[in-house]
Amino acid sequence: MGIATHKAYAGQCLIGDESIMSKKAHGTSNTPVQENLRWECDGETADRICNFNRHYAESSGYWRSTRFLSEEPDETSENREVDFFDSNTGKLLFTAPKGRSFEDFVKESTKHGWPSFRDEEVNWDFVRCLPNGETVSVDGTHLGHNLPDKTGNRYCINLVSIAGRPENEVETESNS
């Protein structure tokens, strides 16, 4: 699925090749973003960032203006994990926090302006990094960028790109 070998990042980052982001039926994806994104994320912004963009991002701090923090309220639980799904396909891309508290996840994300994930929180079945650091889904959804810091890879991801509903939930809605 589009794995390239010319640039390496430390850790678990799987490098994909440029073909992942080739033109498809809807920008770089075969489908537009789902309707009714989680946390009341804006669909128009999501579609533009996910499918018709390679370099830009939602505004810094946008994720805090959504319903994410009010719908995922248990910031102090050590075992609180949230699943994040591709806004186009509904595939599971990230699960966080892992190896840290939800409060630590929120603090790091707030500091950097975007939800910030670490290697162990990435579902490498469906996520790749391009040699320039762009982080994408294997289906062509622009997610954000890998901006490594002193502790390792840090994936700064647009919330609008990972606010999808799970595949099975979307299929159930479309069959209703």
mmCIF file of C-alpha atoms in Angstrom:
data_model
loop_
_atom_site.group_PDB
_atom_site.id
_atom_site.type_symbol
_atom_site.label_atom_id
_atom_site.label_comp_id
_atom_site.label_asym_id
_atom_site.label_seq_id
_atom_site.Cartn_x
_atom_site.Cartn_y
_atom_site.Cartn_z
ATOM 1 C CA MET A 1 0.000 0.000 0.000
ATOM 2 C CA GLY A 2 2.328 2.695 -1.160
ATOM 3 C CA ILE A 3 5.340 2.121 1.084
ATOM 4 C CA ALA A 4 8.511 3.962 0.051
ATOM 5 C CA THR A 5 11.955 3.559 1.505
ATOM 6 C CA HIS A 6 13.918 6.773 0.867
ATOM 7 C CA LYS A 7 13.482 8.735 4.109
ATOM 8 C CA ALA A 8 13.456 7.272 7.571
ATOM 9 C CA TYR A 9 12.019 8.647 10.765
ATOM 10 C CA ALA A 10 12.911 7.158 14.108
ATOM 11 C CA GLY A 11 10.300 4.971 15.727
ATOM 12 C CA GLN A 12 7.478 3.171 14.016
ATOM 13 C CA CYS A 13 6.639 5.670 11.258
ATOM 14 C CA LEU A 14 5.818 3.887 7.986
ATOM 15 C CA ILE A 15 6.901 5.868 4.954
ATOM 16 C CA GLY A 16 4.500 5.971 2.034
ATOM 17 C CA ASP A 17 5.117 7.153 -1.502
ATOM 18 C CA GLU A 18 3.544 10.047 -3.350
ATOM 19 C CA SER A 19 1.130 7.764 -5.232
ATOM 20 C CA ILE A 20 -1.083 7.618 -2.127
ATOM 21 C CA MET A 21 -2.013 11.252 -2.745
ATOM 22 C CA SER A 22 -2.589 10.958 -6.498
ATOM 23 C CA LYS A 23 -5.726 12.490 -8.010
ATOM 24 C CA LYS A 24 -8.815 10.376 -7.444
ATOM 25 C CA ALA A 25 -12.586 10.766 -7.870
ATOM 26 C CA HIS A 26 -12.798 13.417 -5.109
ATOM 27 C CA GLY A 27 -9.481 15.252 -4.885
ATOM 28 C CA THR A 28 -6.953 12.902 -3.288
ATOM 29 C CA SER A 29 -9.700 10.534 -2.056
ATOM 30 C CA ASN A 30 -12.372 8.458 -3.725
ATOM 31 C CA THR A 31 -15.102 9.887 -1.495
ATOM 32 C CA PRO A 32 -15.979 13.211 0.148
ATOM 33 C CA VAL A 33 -16.012 13.519 3.921
ATOM 34 C CA GLN A 34 -18.862 11.926 5.808
ATOM 35 C CA GLU A 35 -21.918 13.937 6.702
ATOM 36 C CA ASN A 36 -22.437 14.617 10.399
ATOM 37 C CA LEU A 37 -18.809 14.541 11.560
ATOM 38 C CA ARG A 38 -18.143 13.948 15.238
ATOM 39 C CA TRP A 39 -17.702 16.836 17.663
ATOM 40 C CA GLU A 40 -19.617 19.161 15.302
ATOM 41 C CA CYS A 41 -16.572 19.590 13.072
ATOM 42 C CA ASP A 42 -17.256 21.700 10.004
ATOM 43 C CA GLY A 43 -17.813 19.512 6.938
ATOM 44 C CA GLU A 44 -16.767 22.112 4.365
ATOM 45 C CA THR A 45 -13.493 22.767 6.169
ATOM 46 C CA ALA A 46 -12.965 19.025 6.550
ATOM 47 C CA ASP A 47 -13.541 18.330 2.853
ATOM 48 C CA ARG A 48 -11.154 21.096 1.800
ATOM 49 C CA ILE A 49 -8.387 19.968 4.181
ATOM 50 C CA CYS A 50 -8.837 16.216 3.730
ATOM 51 C CA ASN A 51 -9.233 16.083 -0.053
ATOM 52 C CA PHE A 52 -8.082 19.279 -1.744
ATOM 53 C CA ASN A 53 -5.022 20.266 0.273
ATOM 54 C CA ARG A 54 -1.485 19.069 0.767
ATOM 55 C CA HIS A 55 0.100 21.741 2.962
ATOM 56 C CA TYR A 56 -2.430 23.725 4.973
ATOM 57 C CA ALA A 57 -4.254 23.005 8.200
ATOM 58 C CA GLU A 58 -7.299 23.979 10.183
ATOM 59 C CA SER A 59 -6.592 26.999 12.381
ATOM 60 C CA SER A 60 -4.342 26.409 15.352
ATOM 61 C CA GLY A 61 -6.558 25.624 18.333
ATOM 62 C CA TYR A 62 -9.617 24.855 16.181
ATOM 63 C CA TRP A 63 -10.004 21.479 17.889
ATOM 64 C CA ARG A 64 -10.646 23.253 21.221
ATOM 65 C CA SER A 65 -13.566 25.198 19.676
ATOM 66 C CA THR A 66 -15.373 21.959 18.793
ATOM 67 C CA ARG A 67 -17.348 19.704 21.125
ATOM 68 C CA PHE A 68 -14.377 17.340 21.491
ATOM 69 C CA LEU A 69 -13.494 18.298 25.072
ATOM 70 C CA SER A 70 -17.117 18.410 26.236
ATOM 71 C CA GLU A 71 -17.931 15.031 24.648
ATOM 72 C CA GLU A 72 -14.714 13.388 25.823
ATOM 73 C CA PRO A 73 -14.903 14.812 29.375
ATOM 74 C CA ASP A 74 -12.911 12.398 31.501
ATOM 75 C CA GLU A 75 -9.527 14.119 31.226
ATOM 76 C CA THR A 76 -8.200 12.620 34.474
ATOM 77 C CA SER A 77 -8.774 8.904 33.854
ATOM 78 C CA GLU A 78 -5.527 7.020 33.284
ATOM 79 C CA ASN A 79 -7.208 4.478 30.980
ATOM 80 C CA ARG A 80 -9.423 6.810 28.935
ATOM 81 C CA GLU A 81 -8.890 6.123 25.226
ATOM 82 C CA VAL A 82 -10.621 7.841 22.313
ATOM 83 C CA ASP A 83 -10.769 6.351 18.827
ATOM 84 C CA PHE A 84 -10.287 8.727 15.893
ATOM 85 C CA PHE A 85 -11.637 7.724 12.474
ATOM 86 C CA ASP A 86 -10.852 8.906 8.940
ATOM 87 C CA SER A 87 -13.397 11.603 8.026
ATOM 88 C CA ASN A 88 -13.710 10.111 4.536
ATOM 89 C CA THR A 89 -13.675 6.342 5.056
ATOM 90 C CA GLY A 90 -14.446 5.792 8.736
ATOM 91 C CA LYS A 91 -11.329 3.654 9.185
ATOM 92 C CA LEU A 92 -9.685 3.733 12.616
ATOM 93 C CA LEU A 93 -6.526 5.882 12.364
ATOM 94 C CA PHE A 94 -5.556 6.816 15.934
ATOM 95 C CA THR A 95 -6.368 5.743 19.484
ATOM 96 C CA ALA A 96 -5.245 8.042 22.275
ATOM 97 C CA PRO A 97 -3.991 8.292 24.834
ATOM 98 C CA LYS A 98 -1.705 5.292 25.058
ATOM 99 C CA GLY A 99 1.202 5.398 27.481
ATOM 100 C CA ARG A 100 0.033 8.726 28.943
ATOM 101 C CA SER A 101 -3.052 10.200 30.537
ATOM 102 C CA PHE A 102 -5.844 11.934 28.646
ATOM 103 C CA GLU A 103 -4.830 15.084 30.497
ATOM 104 C CA ASP A 104 -1.273 14.784 29.093
ATOM 105 C CA PHE A 105 -2.689 14.241 25.581
ATOM 106 C CA VAL A 106 -4.795 17.404 25.929
ATOM 107 C CA LYS A 107 -1.845 19.417 27.341
ATOM 108 C CA GLU A 108 0.466 18.438 24.472
ATOM 109 C CA SER A 109 -2.248 19.046 21.878
ATOM 110 C CA THR A 110 -3.018 22.457 23.371
ATOM 111 C CA LYS A 111 0.668 23.405 23.430
ATOM 112 C CA HIS A 112 1.100 22.600 19.739
ATOM 113 C CA GLY A 113 -2.353 23.756 18.542
ATOM 114 C CA TRP A 114 -3.509 20.444 17.027
ATOM 115 C CA PRO A 115 -4.278 16.981 18.369
ATOM 116 C CA SER A 116 -0.803 15.475 18.776
ATOM 117 C CA PHE A 117 -0.270 11.738 18.594
ATOM 118 C CA ARG A 118 2.735 9.512 19.287
ATOM 119 C CA ASP A 119 3.847 6.350 17.452
ATOM 120 C CA GLU A 120 1.999 3.949 19.752
ATOM 121 C CA GLU A 121 -1.267 5.848 19.157
ATOM 122 C CA VAL A 122 -1.160 5.432 15.366
ATOM 123 C CA ASN A 123 -2.910 2.608 13.500
ATOM 124 C CA TRP A 124 -0.190 1.823 10.968
ATOM 125 C CA ASP A 125 -2.548 -0.365 8.952
ATOM 126 C CA PHE A 126 -4.088 2.845 7.580
ATOM 127 C CA VAL A 127 -1.611 5.717 8.232
ATOM 128 C CA ARG A 128 1.579 6.652 6.370
ATOM 129 C CA CYS A 129 4.122 9.472 6.442
ATOM 130 C CA LEU A 130 5.388 10.854 3.169
ATOM 131 C CA PRO A 131 9.088 11.696 2.913
ATOM 132 C CA ASN A 132 8.354 15.408 3.531
ATOM 133 C CA GLY A 133 6.574 14.610 6.827
ATOM 134 C CA GLU A 134 3.025 14.897 5.508
ATOM 135 C CA THR A 135 0.856 12.379 7.359
ATOM 136 C CA VAL A 136 -1.884 10.754 5.276
ATOM 137 C CA SER A 137 -4.288 7.842 5.294
ATOM 138 C CA VAL A 138 -3.655 5.003 2.849
ATOM 139 C CA ASP A 139 -6.880 6.132 1.132
ATOM 140 C CA GLY A 140 -5.532 9.611 0.347
ATOM 141 C CA THR A 141 -6.895 11.687 3.237
ATOM 142 C CA HIS A 142 -4.543 14.506 4.249
ATOM 143 C CA LEU A 143 -4.232 14.237 8.030
ATOM 144 C CA GLY A 144 -1.452 16.634 9.073
ATOM 145 C CA HIS A 145 2.318 16.392 9.547
ATOM 146 C CA ASN A 146 4.923 14.499 11.530
ATOM 147 C CA LEU A 147 6.916 17.079 13.479
ATOM 148 C CA PRO A 148 9.376 15.063 15.575
ATOM 149 C CA ASP A 149 10.606 16.521 18.838
ATOM 150 C CA LYS A 150 13.132 15.395 21.456
ATOM 151 C CA THR A 151 10.851 12.566 22.620
ATOM 152 C CA GLY A 152 10.154 11.138 19.135
ATOM 153 C CA ASN A 153 7.664 11.392 16.322
ATOM 154 C CA ARG A 154 4.784 13.785 16.975
ATOM 155 C CA TYR A 155 1.901 13.680 14.519
ATOM 156 C CA CYS A 156 0.074 17.028 14.535
ATOM 157 C CA ILE A 157 -3.262 16.095 13.014
ATOM 158 C CA ASN A 158 -6.244 18.168 11.911
ATOM 159 C CA LEU A 159 -9.264 17.213 13.995
ATOM 160 C CA VAL A 160 -11.480 17.670 10.922
ATOM 161 C CA SER A 161 -9.488 14.868 9.243
ATOM 162 C CA ILE A 162 -10.104 12.359 12.053
ATOM 163 C CA ALA A 163 -13.643 13.267 13.129
ATOM 164 C CA GLY A 164 -15.286 10.531 11.099
ATOM 165 C CA ARG A 165 -17.681 7.928 12.336
ATOM 166 C CA PRO A 166 -16.630 4.254 12.323
ATOM 167 C CA GLU A 167 -17.059 2.370 9.023
ATOM 168 C CA ASN A 168 -19.760 0.083 10.427
ATOM 169 C CA GLU A 169 -21.745 3.053 11.787
ATOM 170 C CA VAL A 170 -21.641 4.811 8.396
ATOM 171 C CA GLU A 171 -22.708 1.608 6.585
ATOM 172 C CA THR A 172 -25.626 1.165 9.011
ATOM 173 C CA GLU A 173 -26.791 4.769 8.424
ATOM 174 C CA SER A 174 -26.603 4.408 4.616
ATOM 175 C CA ASN A 175 -28.613 1.164 4.712
ATOM 176 C CA SER A 176 -31.395 2.716 6.829
#
